[in-house]
Coordinates of C-alpha atoms in Angstrom, one line a residue:
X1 CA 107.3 121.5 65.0
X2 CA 106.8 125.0 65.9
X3 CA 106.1 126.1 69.3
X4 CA 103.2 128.4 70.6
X5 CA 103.7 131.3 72.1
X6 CA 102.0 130.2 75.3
X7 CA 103.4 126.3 75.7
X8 CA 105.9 127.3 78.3
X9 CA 102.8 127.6 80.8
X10 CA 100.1 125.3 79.1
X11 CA 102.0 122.3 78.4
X12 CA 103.3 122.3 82.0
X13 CA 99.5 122.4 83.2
X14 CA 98.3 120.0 80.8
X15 CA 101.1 117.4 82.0
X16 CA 100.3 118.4 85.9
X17 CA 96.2 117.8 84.7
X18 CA 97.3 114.6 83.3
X19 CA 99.4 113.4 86.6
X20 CA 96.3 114.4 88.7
X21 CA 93.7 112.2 86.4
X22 CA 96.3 109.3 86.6
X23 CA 96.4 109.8 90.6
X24 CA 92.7 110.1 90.7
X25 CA 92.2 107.1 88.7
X26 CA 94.4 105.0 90.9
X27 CA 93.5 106.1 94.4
X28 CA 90.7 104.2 96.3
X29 CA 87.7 105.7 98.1
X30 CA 86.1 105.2 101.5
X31 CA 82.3 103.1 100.4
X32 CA 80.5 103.9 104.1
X33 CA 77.3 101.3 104.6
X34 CA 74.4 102.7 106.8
X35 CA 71.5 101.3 108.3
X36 CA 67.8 102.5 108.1
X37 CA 68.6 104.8 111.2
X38 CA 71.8 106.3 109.6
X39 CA 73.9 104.4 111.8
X40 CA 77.3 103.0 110.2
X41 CA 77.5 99.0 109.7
X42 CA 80.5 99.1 107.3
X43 CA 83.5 101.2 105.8
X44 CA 85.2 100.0 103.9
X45 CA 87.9 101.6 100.3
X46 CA 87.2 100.3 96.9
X47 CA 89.5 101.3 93.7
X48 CA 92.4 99.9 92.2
X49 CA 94.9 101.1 95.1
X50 CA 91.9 100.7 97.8
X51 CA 94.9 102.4 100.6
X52 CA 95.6 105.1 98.1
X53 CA 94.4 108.8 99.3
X54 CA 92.2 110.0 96.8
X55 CA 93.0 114.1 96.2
X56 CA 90.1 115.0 97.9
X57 CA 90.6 113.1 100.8
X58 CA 94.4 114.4 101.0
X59 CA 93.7 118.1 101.0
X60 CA 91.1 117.2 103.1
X61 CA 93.2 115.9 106.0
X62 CA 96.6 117.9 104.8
X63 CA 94.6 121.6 104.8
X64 CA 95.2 122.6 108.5
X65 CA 99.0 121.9 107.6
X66 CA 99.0 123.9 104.9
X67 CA 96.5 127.0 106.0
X68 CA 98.2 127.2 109.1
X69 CA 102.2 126.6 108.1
X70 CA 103.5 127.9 110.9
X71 CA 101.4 126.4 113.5
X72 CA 102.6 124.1 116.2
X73 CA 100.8 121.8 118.2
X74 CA 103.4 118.9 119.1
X75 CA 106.9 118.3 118.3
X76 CA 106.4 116.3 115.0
X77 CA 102.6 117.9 114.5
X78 CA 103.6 121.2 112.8
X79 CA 102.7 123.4 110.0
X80 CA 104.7 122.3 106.8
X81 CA 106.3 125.5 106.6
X82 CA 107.9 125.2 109.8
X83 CA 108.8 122.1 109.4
X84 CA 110.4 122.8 106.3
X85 CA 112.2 125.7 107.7
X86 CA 113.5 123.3 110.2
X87 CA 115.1 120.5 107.9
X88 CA 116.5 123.7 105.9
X89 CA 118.3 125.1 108.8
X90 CA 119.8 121.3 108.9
X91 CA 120.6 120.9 105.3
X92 CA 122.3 124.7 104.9
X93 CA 125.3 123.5 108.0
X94 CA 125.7 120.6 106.8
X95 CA 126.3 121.9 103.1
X96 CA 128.5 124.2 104.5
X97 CA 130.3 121.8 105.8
X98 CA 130.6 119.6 102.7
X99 CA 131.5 123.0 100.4
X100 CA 134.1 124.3 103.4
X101 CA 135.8 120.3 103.3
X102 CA 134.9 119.6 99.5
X103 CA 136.4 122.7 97.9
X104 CA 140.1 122.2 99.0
X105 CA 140.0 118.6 98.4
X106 CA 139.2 119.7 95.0
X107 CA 141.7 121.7 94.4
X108 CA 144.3 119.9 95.8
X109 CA 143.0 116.3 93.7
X110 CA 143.7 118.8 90.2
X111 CA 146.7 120.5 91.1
X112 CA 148.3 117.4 92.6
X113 CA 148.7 114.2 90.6
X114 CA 150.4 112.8 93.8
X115 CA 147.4 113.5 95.4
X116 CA 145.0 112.5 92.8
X117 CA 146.6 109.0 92.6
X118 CA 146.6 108.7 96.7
X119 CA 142.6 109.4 97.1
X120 CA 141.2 109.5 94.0
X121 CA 140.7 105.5 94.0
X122 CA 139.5 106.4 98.0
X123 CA 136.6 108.7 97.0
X124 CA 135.7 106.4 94.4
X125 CA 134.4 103.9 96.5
X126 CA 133.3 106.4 98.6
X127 CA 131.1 108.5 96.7
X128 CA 128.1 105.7 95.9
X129 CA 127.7 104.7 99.7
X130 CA 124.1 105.2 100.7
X131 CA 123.5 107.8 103.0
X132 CA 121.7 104.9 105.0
X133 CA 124.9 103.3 105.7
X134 CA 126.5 106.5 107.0
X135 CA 123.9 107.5 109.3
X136 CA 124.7 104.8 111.6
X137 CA 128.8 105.6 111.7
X138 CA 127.7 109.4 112.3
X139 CA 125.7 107.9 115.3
X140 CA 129.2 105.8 116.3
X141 CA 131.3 109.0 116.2
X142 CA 129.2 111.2 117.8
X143 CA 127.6 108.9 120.5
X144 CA 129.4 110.7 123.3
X145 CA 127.6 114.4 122.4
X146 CA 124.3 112.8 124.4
X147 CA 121.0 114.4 123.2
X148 CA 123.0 116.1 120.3
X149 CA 123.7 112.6 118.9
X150 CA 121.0 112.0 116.1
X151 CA 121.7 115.7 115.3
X152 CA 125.4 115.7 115.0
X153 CA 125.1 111.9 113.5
X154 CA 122.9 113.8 110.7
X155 CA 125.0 117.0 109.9
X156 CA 128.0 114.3 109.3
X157 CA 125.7 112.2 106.9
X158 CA 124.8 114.9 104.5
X159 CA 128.4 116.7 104.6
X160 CA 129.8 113.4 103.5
X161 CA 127.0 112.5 101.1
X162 CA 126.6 116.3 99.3
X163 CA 130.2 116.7 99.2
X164 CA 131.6 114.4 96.5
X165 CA 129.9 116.5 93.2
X166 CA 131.8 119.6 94.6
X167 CA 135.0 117.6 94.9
X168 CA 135.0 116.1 91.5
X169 CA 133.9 119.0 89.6
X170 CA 136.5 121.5 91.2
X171 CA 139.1 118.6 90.3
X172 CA 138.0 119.0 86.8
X173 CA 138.3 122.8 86.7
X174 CA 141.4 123.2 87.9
X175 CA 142.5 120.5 85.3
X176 CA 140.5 122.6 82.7
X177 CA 142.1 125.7 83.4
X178 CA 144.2 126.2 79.9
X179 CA 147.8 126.5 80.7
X180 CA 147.9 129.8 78.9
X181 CA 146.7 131.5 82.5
X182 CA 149.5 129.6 84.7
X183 CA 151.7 131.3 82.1
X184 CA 150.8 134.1 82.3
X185 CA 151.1 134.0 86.2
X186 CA 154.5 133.1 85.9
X187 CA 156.1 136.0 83.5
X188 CA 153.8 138.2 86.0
X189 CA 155.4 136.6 88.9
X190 CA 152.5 135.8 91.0
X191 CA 152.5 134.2 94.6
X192 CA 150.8 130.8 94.7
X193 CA 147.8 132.6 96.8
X194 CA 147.6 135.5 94.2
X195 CA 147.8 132.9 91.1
X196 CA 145.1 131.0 93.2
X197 CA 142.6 134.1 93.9
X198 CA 143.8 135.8 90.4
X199 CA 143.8 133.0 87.8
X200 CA 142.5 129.4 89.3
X201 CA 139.2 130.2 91.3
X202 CA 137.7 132.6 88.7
X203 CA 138.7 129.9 85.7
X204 CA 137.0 127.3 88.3
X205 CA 133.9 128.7 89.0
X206 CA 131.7 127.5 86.3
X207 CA 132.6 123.9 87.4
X208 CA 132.6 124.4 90.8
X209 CA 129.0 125.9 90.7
X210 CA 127.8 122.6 88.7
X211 CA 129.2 120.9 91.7
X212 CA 127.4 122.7 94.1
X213 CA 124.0 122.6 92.5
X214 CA 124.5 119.0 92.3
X215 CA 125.6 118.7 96.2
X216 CA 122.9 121.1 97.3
X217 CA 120.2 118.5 95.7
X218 CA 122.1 115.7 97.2
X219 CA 122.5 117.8 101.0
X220 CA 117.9 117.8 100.3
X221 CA 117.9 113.9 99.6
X222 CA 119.9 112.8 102.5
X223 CA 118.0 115.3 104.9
X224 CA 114.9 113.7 104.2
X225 CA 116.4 110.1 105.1
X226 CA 118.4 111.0 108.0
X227 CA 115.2 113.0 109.6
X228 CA 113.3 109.4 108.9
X229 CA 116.1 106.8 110.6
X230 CA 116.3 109.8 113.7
X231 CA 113.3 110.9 114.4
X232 CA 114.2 114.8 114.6
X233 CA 111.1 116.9 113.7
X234 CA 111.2 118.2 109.8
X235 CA 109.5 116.7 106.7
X236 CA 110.9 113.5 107.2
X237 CA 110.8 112.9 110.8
X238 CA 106.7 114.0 109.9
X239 CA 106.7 111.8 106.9
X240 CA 108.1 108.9 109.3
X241 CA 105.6 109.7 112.0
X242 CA 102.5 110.2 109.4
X243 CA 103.9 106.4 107.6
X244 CA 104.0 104.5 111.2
X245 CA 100.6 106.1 111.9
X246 CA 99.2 104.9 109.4
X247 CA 97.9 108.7 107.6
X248 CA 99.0 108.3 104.1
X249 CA 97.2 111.5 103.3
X250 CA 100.5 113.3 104.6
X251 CA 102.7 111.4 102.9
X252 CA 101.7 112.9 100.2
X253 CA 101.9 115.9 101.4
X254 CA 105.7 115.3 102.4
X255 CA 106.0 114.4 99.1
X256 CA 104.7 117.4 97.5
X257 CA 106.6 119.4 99.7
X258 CA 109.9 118.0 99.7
X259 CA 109.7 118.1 95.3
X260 CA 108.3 121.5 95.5
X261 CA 111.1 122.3 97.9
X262 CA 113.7 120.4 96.0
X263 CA 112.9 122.8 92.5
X264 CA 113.0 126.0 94.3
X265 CA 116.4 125.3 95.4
X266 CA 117.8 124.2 91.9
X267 CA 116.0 127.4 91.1
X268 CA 118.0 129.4 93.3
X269 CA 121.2 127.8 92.9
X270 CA 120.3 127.9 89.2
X271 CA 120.0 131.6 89.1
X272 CA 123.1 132.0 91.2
X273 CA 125.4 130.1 88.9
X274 CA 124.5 132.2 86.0
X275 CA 125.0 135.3 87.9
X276 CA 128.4 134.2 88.7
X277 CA 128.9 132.7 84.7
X278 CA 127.9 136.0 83.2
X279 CA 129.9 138.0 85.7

């Protein structure tokens, strides 16, 4: 089937039209009985998810959040661009972190089959823990910092969580890396930190930027959970907050946000990756 010209920006809008209609269809509405003298007897939501925010209703109640992004008017009652800004300050230290631990761990698990058989089996079992189940160690480790706890206890679960994609795929780049180049290194008589700099990272990079796109997603995901379980303002903590008060309306704003927030940075990291593949 050939394509239009135009279907890289209609299709999208017809599928987004078609995810409103569905949305619309299954959200309820608020049915408000009056008397004679205009006085309320009865409110009550009809529809086939009565507790469903309709669209309406959740721009309604989400527009001063998203008018005013940078407002602030409690600690976990702030514009959505602040709060945003706040859970990505979180999420970039602790990526760091899992890049700056990840990256040699990589390296050493392909250039060392001694190594690969000590922890390879190790970060198997490792790598599908639940970020859930590593919040409360981070919180066990760090419970001497005081007020710092829930922050430190956080950092710690997204480093661990973001960092196993950037240690498998550097594993298989350095394995990948045709023996040709190590040759070559030899007759040239590199140093180990030359044939490392010269020959393994640049044949790595393609990998290793597949493992940090994937980690960087991961680093978003576990944010989102460990703001929930610690109650540190961002778009979980206000996701939490908005859940236990009973606003569904900005749940679905956190939702919005954090997928909206999510593409942009596979965008980024996206664009990044190819700058590096084509340099």
């Amino acid at each position: 089937m050939k394509s239009f010209k135009l279907d890289w920006l209609i299709l999208p809008i017809v599928g987004m039209f078609i995810v409103l209609a569905g949305w619309q269809l299954l959200a309820g509405k608020k049915i408000t009985t009056k008397d004679q003298e205009g006085n309320i007897l009865t409110e009550e939501r009809q529809g086939l998810v009565p507790a469903l925010p309709n669209i309406g209703e959740t721009w309604t109640s989400s527009k001063p959040y998203i008018v005013e992004p940078m407002a602030k008017r409690g600690e976990l009652d702030q514009g959505m661009l602040k709060f945003t800004l706040m859970s990505l300050g979180l999420v970039a230290v602790g990526y760091a972190i899992a890049l700056i631990v990840g990256v040699p761990i990589g390296f050493w698990l392909g250039l060392s089959p001694t190594f690969a058989k000590m922890f390879d089996p190790i970060i198997q079992v490792l790598r599908p823990v639940s970020p859930l189940a590593w919040l409360p160690l981070g919180y066990i480790m760090f419970m001497e910092a005081g007020k710092d706890t829930g922050t430190l206890a956080a950092l710690f679960t997204i480093a661990i969580c973001s960092m196993w994609p950037t240690v498998l795929n550097t594993a298989v780049g350095v394995r990948a890396v045709p023996q040709d180049y190590l040759n070559v290194g030899r007759v040239l008589k590199l140093s180990k930190t030359k044939t490392l700099f010269k020959i393994l990272i640049p044949a790595t990079l393609p990998y290793m930027f597949t493992g940090f796109r994937l980690s960087l997603g991961i680093a978003w995901l576990v944010i989102v959970a460990a703001e929930m379980l610690t109650g540190r303002p961002g778009v979980g903590g206000f996701l939490w907050q908005e859940y236990n008060s009973l606003i569904y309306e900005h749940i679905i704003l956190s939702i919005i946000t954090i997928g909206v927030v999510g593409f942009i940075l596979d965008r980024l990291m996206s664009v990044v990756e190819k700058r590096f593949k084509t340099a």
